[in-house]
CSV table of C-alpha atoms in Angstrom, one decimal:
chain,number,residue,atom,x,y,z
I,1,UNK,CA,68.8,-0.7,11.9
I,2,UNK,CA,66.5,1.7,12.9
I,3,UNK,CA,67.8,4.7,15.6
I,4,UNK,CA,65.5,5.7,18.6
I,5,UNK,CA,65.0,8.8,16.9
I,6,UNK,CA,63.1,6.8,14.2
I,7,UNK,CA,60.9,4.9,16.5
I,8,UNK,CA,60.1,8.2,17.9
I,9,UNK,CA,59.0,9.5,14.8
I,10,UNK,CA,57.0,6.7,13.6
I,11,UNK,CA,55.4,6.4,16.8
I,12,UNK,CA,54.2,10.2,16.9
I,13,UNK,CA,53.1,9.7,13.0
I,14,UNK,CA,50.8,7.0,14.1
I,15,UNK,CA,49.6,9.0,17.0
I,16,UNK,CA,48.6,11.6,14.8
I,17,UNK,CA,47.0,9.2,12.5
I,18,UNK,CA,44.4,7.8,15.3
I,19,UNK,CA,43.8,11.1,16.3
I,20,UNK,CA,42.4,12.2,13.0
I,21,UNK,CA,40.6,9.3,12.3
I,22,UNK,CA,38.8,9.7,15.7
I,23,UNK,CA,38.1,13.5,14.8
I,24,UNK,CA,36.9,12.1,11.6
I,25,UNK,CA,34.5,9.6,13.2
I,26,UNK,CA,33.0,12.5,15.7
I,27,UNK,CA,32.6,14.7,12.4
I,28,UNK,CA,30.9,12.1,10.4
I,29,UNK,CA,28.6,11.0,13.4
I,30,UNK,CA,28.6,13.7,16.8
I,31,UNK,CA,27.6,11.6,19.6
I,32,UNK,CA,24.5,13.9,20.9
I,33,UNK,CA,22.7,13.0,17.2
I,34,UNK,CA,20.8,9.9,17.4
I,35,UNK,CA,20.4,7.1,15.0
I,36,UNK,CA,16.9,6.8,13.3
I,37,UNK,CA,15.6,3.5,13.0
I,38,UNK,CA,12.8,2.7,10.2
I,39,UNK,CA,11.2,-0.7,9.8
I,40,UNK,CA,11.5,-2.0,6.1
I,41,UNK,CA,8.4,-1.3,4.7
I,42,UNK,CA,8.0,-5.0,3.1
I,43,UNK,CA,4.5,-5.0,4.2
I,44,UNK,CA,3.6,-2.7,1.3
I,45,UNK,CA,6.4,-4.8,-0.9
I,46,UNK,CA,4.1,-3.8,-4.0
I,47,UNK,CA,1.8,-0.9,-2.9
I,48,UNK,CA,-1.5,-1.6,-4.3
I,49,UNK,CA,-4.4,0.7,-4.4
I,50,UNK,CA,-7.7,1.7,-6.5
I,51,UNK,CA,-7.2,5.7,-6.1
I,52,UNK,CA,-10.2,7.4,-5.8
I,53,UNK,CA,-12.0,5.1,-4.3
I,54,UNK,CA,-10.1,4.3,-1.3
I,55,UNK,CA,-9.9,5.9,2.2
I,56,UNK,CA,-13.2,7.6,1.0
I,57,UNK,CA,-16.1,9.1,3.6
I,58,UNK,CA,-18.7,6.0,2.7
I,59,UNK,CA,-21.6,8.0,1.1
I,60,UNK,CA,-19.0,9.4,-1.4
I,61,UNK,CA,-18.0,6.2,-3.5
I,62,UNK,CA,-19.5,5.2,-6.6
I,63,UNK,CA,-22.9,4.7,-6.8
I,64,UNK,CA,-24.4,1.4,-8.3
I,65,UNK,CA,-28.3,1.3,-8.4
I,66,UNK,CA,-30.1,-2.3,-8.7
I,67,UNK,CA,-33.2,-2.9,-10.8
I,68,UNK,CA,-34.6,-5.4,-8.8
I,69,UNK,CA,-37.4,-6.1,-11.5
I,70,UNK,CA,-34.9,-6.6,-14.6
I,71,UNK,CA,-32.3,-7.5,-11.9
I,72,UNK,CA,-30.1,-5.2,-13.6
I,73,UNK,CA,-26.8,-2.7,-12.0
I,74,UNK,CA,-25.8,0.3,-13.1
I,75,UNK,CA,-23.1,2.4,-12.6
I,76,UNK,CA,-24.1,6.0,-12.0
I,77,UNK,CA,-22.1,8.7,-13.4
I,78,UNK,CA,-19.8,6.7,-14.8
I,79,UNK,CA,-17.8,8.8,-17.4
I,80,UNK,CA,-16.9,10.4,-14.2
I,81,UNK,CA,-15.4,7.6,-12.5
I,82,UNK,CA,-13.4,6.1,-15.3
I,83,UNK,CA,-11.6,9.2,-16.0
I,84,UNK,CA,-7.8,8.7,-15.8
I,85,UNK,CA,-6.0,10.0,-13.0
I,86,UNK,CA,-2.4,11.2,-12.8
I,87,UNK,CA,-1.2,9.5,-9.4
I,88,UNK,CA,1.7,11.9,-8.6
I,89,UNK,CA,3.9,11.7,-5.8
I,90,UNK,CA,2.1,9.0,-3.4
I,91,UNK,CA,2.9,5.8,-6.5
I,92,UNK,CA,6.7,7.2,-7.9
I,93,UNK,CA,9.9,5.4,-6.4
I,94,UNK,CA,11.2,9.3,-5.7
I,95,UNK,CA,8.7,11.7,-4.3
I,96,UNK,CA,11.3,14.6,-5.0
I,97,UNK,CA,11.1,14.0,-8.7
I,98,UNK,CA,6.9,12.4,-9.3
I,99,UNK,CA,6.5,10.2,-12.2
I,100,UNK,CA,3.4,11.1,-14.6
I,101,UNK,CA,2.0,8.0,-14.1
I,102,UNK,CA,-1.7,7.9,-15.4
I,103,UNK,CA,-4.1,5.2,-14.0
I,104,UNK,CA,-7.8,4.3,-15.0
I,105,UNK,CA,-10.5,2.5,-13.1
I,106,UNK,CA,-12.0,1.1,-15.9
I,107,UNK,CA,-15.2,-0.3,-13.9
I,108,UNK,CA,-17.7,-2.5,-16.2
I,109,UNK,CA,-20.6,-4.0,-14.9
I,110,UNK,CA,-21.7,-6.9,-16.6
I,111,UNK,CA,-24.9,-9.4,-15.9
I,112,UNK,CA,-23.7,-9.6,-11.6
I,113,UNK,CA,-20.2,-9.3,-12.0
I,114,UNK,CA,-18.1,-6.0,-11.7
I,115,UNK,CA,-14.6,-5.7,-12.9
I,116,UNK,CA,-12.1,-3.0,-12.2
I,117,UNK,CA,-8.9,-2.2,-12.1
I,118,UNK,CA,-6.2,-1.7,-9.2
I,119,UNK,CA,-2.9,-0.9,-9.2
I,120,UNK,CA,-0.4,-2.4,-8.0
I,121,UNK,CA,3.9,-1.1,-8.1
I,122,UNK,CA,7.2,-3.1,-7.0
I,123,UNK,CA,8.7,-1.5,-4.5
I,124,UNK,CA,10.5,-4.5,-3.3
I,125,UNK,CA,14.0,-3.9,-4.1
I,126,UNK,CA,13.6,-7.6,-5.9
I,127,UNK,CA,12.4,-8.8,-9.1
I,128,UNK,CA,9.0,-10.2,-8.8
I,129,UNK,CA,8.8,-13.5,-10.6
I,130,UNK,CA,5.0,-14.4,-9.4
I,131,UNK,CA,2.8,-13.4,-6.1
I,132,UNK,CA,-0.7,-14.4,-5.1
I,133,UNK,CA,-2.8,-11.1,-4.1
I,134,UNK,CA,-5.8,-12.1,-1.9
I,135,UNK,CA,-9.5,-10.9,-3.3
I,136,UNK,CA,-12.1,-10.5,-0.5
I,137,UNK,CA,-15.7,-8.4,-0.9
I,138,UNK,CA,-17.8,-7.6,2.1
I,139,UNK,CA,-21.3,-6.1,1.9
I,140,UNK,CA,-22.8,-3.8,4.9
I,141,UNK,CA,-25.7,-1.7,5.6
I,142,UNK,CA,-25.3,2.2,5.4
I,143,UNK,CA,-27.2,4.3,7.4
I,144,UNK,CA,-28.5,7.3,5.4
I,145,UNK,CA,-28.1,9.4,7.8
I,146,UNK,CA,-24.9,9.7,8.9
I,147,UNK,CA,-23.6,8.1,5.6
I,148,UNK,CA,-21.3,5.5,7.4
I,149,UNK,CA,-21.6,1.4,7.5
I,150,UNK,CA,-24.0,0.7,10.7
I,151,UNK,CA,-23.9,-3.2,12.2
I,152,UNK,CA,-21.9,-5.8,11.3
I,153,UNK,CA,-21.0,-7.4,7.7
I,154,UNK,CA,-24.4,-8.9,6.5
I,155,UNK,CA,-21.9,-11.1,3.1
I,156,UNK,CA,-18.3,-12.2,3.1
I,157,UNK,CA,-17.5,-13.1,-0.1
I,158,UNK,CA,-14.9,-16.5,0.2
I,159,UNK,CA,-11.2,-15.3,-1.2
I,160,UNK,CA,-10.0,-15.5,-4.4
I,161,UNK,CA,-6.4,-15.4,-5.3
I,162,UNK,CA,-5.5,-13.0,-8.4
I,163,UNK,CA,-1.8,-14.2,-9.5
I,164,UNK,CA,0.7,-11.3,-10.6
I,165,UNK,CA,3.7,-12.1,-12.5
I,166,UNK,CA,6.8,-10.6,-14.2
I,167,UNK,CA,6.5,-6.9,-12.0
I,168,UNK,CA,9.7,-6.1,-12.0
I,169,UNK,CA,11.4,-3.9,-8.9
I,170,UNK,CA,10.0,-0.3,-10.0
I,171,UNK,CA,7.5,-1.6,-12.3
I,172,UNK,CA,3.4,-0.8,-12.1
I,173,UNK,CA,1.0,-1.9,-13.8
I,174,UNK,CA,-3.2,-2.2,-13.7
I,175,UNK,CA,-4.2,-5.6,-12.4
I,176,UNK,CA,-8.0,-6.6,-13.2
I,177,UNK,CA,-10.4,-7.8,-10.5
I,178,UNK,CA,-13.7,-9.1,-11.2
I,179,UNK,CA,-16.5,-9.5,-8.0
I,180,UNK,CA,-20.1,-10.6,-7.5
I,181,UNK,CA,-22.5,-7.7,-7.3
I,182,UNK,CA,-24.5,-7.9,-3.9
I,183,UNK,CA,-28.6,-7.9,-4.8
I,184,UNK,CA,-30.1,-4.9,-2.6
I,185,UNK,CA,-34.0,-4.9,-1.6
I,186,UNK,CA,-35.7,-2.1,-3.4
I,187,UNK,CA,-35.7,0.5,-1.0
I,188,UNK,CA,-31.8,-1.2,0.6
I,189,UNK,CA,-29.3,0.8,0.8
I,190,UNK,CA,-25.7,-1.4,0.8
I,191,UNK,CA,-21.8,-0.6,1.0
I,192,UNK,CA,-19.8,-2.9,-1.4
I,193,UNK,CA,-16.4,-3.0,-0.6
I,194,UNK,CA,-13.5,-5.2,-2.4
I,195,UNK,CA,-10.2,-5.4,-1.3
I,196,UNK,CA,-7.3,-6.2,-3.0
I,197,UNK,CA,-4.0,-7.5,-0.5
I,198,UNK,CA,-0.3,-8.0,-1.2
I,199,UNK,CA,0.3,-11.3,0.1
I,200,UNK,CA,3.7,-11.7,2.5
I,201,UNK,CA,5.5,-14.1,0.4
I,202,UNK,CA,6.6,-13.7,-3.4
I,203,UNK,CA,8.7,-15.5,-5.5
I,204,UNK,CA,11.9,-13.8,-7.2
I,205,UNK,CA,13.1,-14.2,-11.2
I,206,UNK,CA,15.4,-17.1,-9.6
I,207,UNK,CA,13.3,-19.1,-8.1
I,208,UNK,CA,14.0,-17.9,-4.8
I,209,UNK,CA,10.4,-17.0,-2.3
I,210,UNK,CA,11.0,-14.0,-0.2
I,211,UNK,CA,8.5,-13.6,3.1
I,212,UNK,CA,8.2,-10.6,5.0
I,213,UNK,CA,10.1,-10.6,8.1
I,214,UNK,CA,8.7,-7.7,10.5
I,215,UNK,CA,11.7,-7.6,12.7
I,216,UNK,CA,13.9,-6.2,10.0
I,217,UNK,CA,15.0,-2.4,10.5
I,218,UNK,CA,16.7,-0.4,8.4
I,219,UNK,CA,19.2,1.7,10.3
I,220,UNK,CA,19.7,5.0,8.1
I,221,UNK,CA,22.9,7.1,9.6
I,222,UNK,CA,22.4,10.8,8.3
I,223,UNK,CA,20.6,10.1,5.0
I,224,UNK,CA,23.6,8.1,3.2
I,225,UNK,CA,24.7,5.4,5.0
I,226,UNK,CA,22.0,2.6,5.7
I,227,UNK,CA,21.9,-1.2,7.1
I,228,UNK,CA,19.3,-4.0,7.5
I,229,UNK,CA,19.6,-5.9,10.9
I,230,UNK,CA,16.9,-7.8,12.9
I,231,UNK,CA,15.4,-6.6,15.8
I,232,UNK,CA,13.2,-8.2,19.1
I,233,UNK,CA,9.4,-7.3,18.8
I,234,UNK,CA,6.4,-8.1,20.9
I,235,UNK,CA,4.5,-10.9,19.5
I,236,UNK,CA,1.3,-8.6,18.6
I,237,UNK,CA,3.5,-6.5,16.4
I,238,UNK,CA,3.8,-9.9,13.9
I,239,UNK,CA,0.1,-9.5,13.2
I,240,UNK,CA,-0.7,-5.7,13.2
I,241,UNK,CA,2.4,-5.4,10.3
I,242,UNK,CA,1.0,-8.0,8.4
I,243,UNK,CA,0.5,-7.2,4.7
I,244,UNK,CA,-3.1,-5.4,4.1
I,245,UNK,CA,-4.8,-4.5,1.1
I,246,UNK,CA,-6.9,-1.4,-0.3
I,247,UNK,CA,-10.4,-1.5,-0.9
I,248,UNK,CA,-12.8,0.3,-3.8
I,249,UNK,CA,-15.8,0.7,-2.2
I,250,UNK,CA,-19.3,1.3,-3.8
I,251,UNK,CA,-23.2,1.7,-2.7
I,252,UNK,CA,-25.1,-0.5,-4.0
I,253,UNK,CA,-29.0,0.3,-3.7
I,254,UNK,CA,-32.2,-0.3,-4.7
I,255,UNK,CA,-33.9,2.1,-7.0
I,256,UNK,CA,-36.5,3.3,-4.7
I,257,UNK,CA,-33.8,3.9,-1.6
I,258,UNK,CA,-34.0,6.8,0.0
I,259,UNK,CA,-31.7,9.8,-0.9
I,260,UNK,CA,-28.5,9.9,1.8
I,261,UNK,CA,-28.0,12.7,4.0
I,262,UNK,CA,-25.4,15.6,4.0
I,263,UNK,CA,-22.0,14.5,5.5
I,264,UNK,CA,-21.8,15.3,9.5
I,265,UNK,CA,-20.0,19.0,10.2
I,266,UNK,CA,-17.6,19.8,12.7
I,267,UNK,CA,-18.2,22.6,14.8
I,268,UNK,CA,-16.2,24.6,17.3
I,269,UNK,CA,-16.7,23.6,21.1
């Protein structure tokens, strides 16, 4: 049978014990640093793109001229344009140590069709058994002057779905898209844009479909410790997060346009 003295011991040993492990928690995590909250990026669950000819000022994409008597395209410069690039940081799974990943555009224009390639990486955290990318063109007029779309969207080409299959988590690859070729006037300039999307749902190796939910959060605590819980959003957050595609964009003119103007300068106020 234990003594009083003993109780007394044990009870000042487990003292000691919370008293560390609370200096321990205040170490690990001092109260005046915050936790940093990041949403899960599943909108871009595969980040697809056509580098070089996305996120470009308009009047400097590729430039297709029509022949509207032989109603012929062709691709100007195009050694240029189908010159493989080495993506770098912005398309490896850790910026701190890029991948040499080398991508070509591979644009071929054939009777009205145009076919090109985008690519598209797994950065799910899943397997990705099969997904249905959405395929839209639009076609706009571009003033020559300031070298930007003017109006609204004179064509809107109806979707197409491009199926991808078998990416595994990590993997790339260059997926081929094919669109119609708008027919400029002979003296029209147009912008041709088509736009590849990630679609919100895929379909994992087991048979199990995956949607993007936009109120998960990863909560990262000091860079090693992470969790996924859901969170409350306004309702207009749902649409603004929704998945969104890239676009290669071309002009597409007749081959008596006019020449288009310099690109606008900033000056100092």
């Amino acid at each position: 049978m234990m003594t009083r003295k003993t109780w007394v011991r044990i009870g000042f040993v487990a003292i000691v014990i919370v008293v560390a492990a609370n200096l321990a928690i205040l170490t690990a995590f001092p109260p005046d640093v915050q936790h940093r909250q990041e949403p899960i990026n599943r909108v871009n669950w595969i980040l697809v793109s056509a580098p070089g000819l996305d996120y470009r000022y308009p009047s400097e994409s590729a430039t297709i001229v029509y022949d509207v008597e032989n109603d012929t395209w062709l691709l100007q410069d195009a050694a240029a344009w189908d010159r493989a690039i080495d993506l770098g940081v912005d398309y490896s799974t850790e910026p701190a140590r890029p991948e040499e990943i080398r991508y070509t555009r591979d644009i071929a224009i054939e009777g009205g069709r145009i076919d090109l390639d985008f690519f598209v990486r797994n950065f799910a955290g899943e397997d990705c058994a099969h997904a249905d990318f959405a395929l839209t063109t639009e076609v706009g007029h571009l003033n020559t002057t300031t070298g930007s779309m003017e109006g609204d969207t004179i064509i809107t080409g109806a979707p197409a779905v491009v199926p991808v299959d078998d990416l595994a988590n990590g993997e790339w690859r260059e997926v081929r898209v094919a669109a119609d070729l708008p027919r400029p006037k002979q003296e029209e300039i147009l912008l041709f844009s088509i736009t590849l999307t990630t679609p919100c749902t895929f379909t994992t190796q087991n048979g199990t479909t995956l949607t993007y939910n936009p109120n998960l959060v990863t909560v990262i605590e000091h860079g090693s410790v992470s969790r996924v819980e859901e969170v409350a959003r306004d309702p207009g957050y749902v649409v603004e997060r929704l998945p969104r595609g890239n676009s290669a964009t071309f002009i597409v003119q007749g081959t008596d346009a006019p020449g288009i103007g310099p690109l606008p300068t900033m000056t100092a106020g």
